[in-house]
Coordinates of C-alpha atoms in Angstrom, one line a residue:
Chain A
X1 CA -36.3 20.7 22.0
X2 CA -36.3 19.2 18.7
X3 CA -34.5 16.0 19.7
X4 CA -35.4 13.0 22.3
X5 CA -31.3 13.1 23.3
X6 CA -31.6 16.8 24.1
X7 CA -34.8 16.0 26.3
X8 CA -32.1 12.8 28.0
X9 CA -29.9 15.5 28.5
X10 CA -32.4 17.4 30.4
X11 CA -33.8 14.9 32.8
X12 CA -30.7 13.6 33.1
X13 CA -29.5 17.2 34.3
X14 CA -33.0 17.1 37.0
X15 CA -31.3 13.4 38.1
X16 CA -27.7 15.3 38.9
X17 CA -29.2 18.2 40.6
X18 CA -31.4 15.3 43.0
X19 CA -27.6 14.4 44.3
X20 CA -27.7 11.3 42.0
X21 CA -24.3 8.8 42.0
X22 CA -25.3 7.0 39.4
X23 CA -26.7 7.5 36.1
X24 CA -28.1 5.6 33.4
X25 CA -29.4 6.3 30.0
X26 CA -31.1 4.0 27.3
X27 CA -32.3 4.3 24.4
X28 CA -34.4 1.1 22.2
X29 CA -35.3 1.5 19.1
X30 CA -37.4 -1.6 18.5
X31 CA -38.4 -1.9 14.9
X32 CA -39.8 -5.1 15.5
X33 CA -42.6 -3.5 17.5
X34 CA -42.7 -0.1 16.1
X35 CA -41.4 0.9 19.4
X36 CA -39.2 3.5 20.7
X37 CA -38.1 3.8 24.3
X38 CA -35.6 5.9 26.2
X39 CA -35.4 6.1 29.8
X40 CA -33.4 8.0 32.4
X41 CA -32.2 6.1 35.8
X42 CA -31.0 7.6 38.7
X43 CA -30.0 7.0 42.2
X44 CA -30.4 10.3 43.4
X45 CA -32.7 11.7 46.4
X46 CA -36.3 10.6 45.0
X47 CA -40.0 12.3 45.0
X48 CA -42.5 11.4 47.1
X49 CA -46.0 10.5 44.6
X50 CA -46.9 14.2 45.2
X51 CA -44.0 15.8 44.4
X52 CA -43.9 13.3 41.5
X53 CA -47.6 13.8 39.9
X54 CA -46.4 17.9 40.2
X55 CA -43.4 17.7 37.9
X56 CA -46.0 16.4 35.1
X57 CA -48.0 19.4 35.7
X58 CA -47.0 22.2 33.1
X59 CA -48.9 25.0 35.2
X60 CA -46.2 24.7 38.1
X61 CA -44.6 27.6 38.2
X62 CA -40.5 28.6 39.2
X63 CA -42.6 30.0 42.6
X64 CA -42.8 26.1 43.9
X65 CA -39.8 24.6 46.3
X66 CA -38.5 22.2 43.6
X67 CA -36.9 23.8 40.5
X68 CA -39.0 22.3 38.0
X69 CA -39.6 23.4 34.5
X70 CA -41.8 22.6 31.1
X71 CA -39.1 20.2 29.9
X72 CA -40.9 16.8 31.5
X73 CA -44.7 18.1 30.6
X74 CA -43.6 18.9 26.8
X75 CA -42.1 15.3 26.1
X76 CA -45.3 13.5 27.5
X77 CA -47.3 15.6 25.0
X78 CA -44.8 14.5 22.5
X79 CA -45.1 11.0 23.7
X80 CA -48.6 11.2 23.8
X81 CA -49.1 12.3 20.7
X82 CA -47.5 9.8 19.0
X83 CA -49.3 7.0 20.6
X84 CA -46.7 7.2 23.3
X85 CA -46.2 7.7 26.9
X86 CA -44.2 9.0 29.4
X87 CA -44.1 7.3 32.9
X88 CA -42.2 8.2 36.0
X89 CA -41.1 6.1 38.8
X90 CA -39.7 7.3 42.2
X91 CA -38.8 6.9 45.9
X92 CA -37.5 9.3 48.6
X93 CA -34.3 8.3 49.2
X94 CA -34.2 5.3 46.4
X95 CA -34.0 7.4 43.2
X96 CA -35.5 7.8 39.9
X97 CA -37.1 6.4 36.7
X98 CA -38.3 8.3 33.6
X99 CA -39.7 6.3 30.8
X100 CA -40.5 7.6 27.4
X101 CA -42.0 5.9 24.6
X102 CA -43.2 6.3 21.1
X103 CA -44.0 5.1 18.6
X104 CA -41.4 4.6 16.5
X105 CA -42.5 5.3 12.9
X106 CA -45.1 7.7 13.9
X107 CA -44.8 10.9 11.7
X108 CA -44.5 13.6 14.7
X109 CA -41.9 11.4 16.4
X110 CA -38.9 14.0 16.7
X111 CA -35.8 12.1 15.4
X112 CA -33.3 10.7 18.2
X113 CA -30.9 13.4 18.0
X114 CA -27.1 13.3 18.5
X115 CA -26.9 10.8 21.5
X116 CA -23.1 10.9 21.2
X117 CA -22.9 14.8 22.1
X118 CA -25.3 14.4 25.0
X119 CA -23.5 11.6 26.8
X120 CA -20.2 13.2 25.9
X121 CA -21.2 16.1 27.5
X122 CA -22.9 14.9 30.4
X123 CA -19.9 13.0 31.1
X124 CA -16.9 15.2 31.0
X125 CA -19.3 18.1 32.8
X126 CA -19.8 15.8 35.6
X127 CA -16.7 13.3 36.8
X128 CA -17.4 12.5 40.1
X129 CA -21.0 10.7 38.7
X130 CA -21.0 7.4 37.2
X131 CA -22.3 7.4 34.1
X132 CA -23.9 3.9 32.2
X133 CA -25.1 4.8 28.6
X134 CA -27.1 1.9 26.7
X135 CA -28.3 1.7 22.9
X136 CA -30.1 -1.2 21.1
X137 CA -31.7 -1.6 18.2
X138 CA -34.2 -4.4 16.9
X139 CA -34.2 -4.9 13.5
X140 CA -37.9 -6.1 11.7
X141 CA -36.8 -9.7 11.7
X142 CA -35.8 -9.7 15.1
X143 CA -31.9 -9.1 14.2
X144 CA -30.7 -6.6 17.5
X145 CA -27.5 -4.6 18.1
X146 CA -26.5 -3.2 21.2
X147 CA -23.8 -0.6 22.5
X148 CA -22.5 -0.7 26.3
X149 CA -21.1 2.3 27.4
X150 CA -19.9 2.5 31.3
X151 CA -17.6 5.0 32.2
X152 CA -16.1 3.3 35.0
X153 CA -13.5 1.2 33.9
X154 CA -12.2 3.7 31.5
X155 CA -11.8 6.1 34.9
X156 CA -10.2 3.4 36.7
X157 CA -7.4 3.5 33.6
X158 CA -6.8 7.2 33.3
X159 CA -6.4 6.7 37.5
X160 CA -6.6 10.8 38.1
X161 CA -5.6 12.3 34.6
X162 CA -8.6 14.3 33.7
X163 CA -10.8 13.7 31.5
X164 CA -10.7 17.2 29.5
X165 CA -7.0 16.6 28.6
X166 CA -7.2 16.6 24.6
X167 CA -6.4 13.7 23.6
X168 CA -8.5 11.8 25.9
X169 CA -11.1 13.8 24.9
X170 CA -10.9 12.7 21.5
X171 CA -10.6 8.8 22.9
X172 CA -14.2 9.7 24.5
X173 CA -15.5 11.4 21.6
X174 CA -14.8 9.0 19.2
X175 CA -15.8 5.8 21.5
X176 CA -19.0 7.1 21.7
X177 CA -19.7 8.3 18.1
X178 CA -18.2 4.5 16.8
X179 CA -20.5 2.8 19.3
X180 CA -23.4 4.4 18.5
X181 CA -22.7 4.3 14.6
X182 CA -22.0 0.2 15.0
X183 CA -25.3 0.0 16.2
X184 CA -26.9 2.0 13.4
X185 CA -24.8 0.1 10.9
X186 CA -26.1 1.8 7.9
X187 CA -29.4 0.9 8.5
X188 CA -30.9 4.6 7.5
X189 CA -29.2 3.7 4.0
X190 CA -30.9 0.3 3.5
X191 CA -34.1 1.8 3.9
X192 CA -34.7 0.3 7.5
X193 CA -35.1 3.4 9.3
X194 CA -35.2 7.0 8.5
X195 CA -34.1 9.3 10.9
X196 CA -31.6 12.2 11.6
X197 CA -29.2 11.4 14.2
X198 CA -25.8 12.3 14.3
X199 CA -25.6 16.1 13.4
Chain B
X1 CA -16.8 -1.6 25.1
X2 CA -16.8 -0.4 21.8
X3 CA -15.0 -3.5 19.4
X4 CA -12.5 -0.5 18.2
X5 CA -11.7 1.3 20.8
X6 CA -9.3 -0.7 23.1
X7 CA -8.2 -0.2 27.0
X8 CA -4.5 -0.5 25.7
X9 CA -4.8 2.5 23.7
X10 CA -5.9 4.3 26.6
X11 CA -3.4 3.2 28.6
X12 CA -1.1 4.4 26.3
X13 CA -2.9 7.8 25.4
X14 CA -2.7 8.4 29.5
X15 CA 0.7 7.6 29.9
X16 CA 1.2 10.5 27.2
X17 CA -1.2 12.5 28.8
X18 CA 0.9 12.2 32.3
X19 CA 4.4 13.4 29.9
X20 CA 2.7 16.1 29.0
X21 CA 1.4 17.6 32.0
X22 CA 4.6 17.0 33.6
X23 CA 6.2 18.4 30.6
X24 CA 4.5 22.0 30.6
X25 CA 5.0 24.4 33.1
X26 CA 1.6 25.0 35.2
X27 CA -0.2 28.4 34.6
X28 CA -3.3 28.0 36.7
X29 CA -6.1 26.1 35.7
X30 CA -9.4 27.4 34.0
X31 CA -13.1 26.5 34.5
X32 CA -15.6 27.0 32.1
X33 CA -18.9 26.4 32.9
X34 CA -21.8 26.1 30.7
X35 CA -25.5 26.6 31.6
X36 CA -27.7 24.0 31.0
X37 CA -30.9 24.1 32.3
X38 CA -34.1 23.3 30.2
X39 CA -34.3 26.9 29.0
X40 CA -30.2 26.6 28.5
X41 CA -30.8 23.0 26.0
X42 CA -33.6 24.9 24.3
X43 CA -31.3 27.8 23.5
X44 CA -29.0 25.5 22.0
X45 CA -26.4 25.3 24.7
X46 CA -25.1 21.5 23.7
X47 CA -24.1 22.7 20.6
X48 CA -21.5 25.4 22.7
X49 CA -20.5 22.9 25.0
X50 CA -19.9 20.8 21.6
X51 CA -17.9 23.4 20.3
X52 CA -16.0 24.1 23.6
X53 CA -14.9 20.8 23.7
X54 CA -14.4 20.5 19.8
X55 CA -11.7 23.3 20.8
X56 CA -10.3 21.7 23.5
X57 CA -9.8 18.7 21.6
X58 CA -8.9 20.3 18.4
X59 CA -6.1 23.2 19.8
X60 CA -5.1 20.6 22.5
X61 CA -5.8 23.2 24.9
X62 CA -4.5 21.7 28.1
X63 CA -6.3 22.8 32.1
X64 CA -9.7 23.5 31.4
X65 CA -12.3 22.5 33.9
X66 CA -15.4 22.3 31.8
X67 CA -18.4 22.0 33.9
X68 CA -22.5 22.7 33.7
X69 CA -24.8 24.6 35.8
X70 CA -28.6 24.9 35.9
X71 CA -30.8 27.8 35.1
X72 CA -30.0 30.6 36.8
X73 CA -32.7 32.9 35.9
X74 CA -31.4 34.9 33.1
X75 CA -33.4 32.4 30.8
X76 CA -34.0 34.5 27.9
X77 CA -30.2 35.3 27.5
X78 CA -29.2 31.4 27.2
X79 CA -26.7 29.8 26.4
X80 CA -24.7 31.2 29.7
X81 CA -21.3 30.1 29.8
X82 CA -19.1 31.4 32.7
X83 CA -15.5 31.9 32.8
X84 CA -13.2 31.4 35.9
X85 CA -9.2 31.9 34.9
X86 CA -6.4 31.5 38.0
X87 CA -7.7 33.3 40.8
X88 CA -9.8 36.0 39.0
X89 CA -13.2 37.0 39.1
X90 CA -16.6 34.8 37.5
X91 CA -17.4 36.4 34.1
X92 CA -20.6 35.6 32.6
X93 CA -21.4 35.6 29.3
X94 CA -25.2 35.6 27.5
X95 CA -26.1 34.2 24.3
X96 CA -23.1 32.1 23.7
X97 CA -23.3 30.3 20.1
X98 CA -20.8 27.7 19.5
X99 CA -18.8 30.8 17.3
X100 CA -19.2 33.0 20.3
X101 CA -17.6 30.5 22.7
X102 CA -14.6 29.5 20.7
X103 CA -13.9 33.3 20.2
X104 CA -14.2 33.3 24.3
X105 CA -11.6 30.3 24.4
X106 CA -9.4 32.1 22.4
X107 CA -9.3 35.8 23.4
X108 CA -10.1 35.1 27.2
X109 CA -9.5 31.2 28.2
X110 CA -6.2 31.4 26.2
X111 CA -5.4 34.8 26.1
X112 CA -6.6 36.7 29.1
X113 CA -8.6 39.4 27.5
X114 CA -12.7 39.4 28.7
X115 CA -14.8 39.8 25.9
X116 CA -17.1 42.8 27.0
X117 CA -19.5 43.2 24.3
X118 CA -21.2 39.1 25.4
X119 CA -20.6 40.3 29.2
X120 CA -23.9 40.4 31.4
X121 CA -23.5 42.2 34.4
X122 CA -24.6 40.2 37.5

């Protein structure tokens, strides 16, 4: 899991399978404060404090109720060992919060990752789920950018065509890949930030 | 929303869309479905859902229900995709690289044939 959007992508599949409606993803890169934050919000069924102090635990095993797996435990000891964190927040029946953060020019700190892909995909696999995708980045001098993504509106045009037909597909595709670019605005280039993200 | 991308071209690109549909005859729709549990993103199963879609978009390959799945216990032969076509049978395929699962939309999305040598028996 050599990418924080591939670890999105997998709490963001634990949020689905908790019967979630609504899904949101972030993702701050906040040079101003050497920061870097992503969290995963859902309104799905919730974990009681139990439940939630087990999924940090790397020794559960696939032999517990829940179907829980090492992809939570390994990005808090990523977090944590770049002077980050990882914190979860949760309520039966309210829904859940996972926030990550790092910091952000620590030299372990995997790169972001293609964020594009991982929405894309999360999107199209799963239709019936609103989907809200946010990306902002602080520049040093306090200069931010930000990209809004929320799938609703562009359902409530296509009105019942699907999603998967071609050239909608493409529309989707290329939405997200502009939005997210916009925001980077050739800041890797300038010398601002260096990082891998779109494969 | 993105400055570029507008909700009049998507208007536009679903009215198209609608012609289309109503244009072709219907065969029977498709499902893929593509495992992607933690062991399934380790694998590298976003990049073969990348690529199915890359087809998708690229062949305009038109009733295909792409979908996901969690793990379902055959972790060390990630990435699973599964293949429903019309009213036949589930197949399930095992350690589907983005290569593997455009040759699977080709030979047996498109052209009915099951590729047995990426089968897993269930």
């Amino acid at each position: 899991m050599r990418e924080i959007s591939l670890h999105l992508l997998d709490i963001a599949e634990n949020s689905v399978a908790a019967g979630a409606r609504n899904i949101s993803i972030s993702m701050k890169e906040d040079l101003l404060h050497d920061i870097l934050e992503a969290s995963v919000t859902d309104d799905g069924k919730g974990m009681t404090a139990e439940q939630a102090a087990r999924v940090l635990d790397p020794f559960v095993t696939s032999r517990t109720t829940r179907k829980v797996g090492l992809g939570l435990p390994l990005l808090k000891a990523a977090a944590e060992a770049c002077q980050g964190g990882l914190e979860l927040f949760s309520e039966p029946g309210k829904g859940t919060r996972v926030v990550v953060n790092f910091q952000h020019s620590h030299i372990d700190r995997m790169p972001v990752g293609d964020l594009p892909g991982t929405i894309l995909s999360l999107v199209i696999a799963y239709p019936s789920i609103h989907w809200v995708f946010n990306y902002l980045m602080v520049l040093p001098g306090g200069k931010g950018s930000e990209f809004c993504f929320d799938d609703s509106l562009i359902k409530e045009t296509l009105d019942g065509v699907s999603l998967t037909e071609p050239d909608i597909l493409r529309f989707l595709r290329e939405m997200l890949e502009e939005g997210v670019a916009s925001v980077r605005n050739g800041w890797e280039e300038k010398g601002f930030i260096q990082d891998t993200v779109l494969a | 929303m993105s400055p570029v991308k507008s909700l009049d071209e998507l208007k536009r690109l679903r009215e198209e869309a609608i012609q289309k549909r109503n244009a072709r005859a219907t065969f029977g729709n498709a499902q893929v479905i593509v495992g992607m549990g933690t062991c399934g993103i380790a694998a590298g199963a976003r990049e073969t859902m990348k690529a199915i879609l890359g087809m998708i978009e690229k062949d305009n390959l038109n009733d295909i229900v792409v979908t996901q799945t969690g793990c379902i216990g055959l972790c060390e032969r990630e990435p699973i995709v599964q293949v429903v076509v019309g009213g036949g049978p589930k197949v399930t395929y095992g350690k589907v690289t983005p290569q593997v699962a455009e040759k699977i939309l080709k030979e047996h999305v498109v052209g009915g044939n099951v590729l047995k040598e990426h089968v897993i028996e269930m």
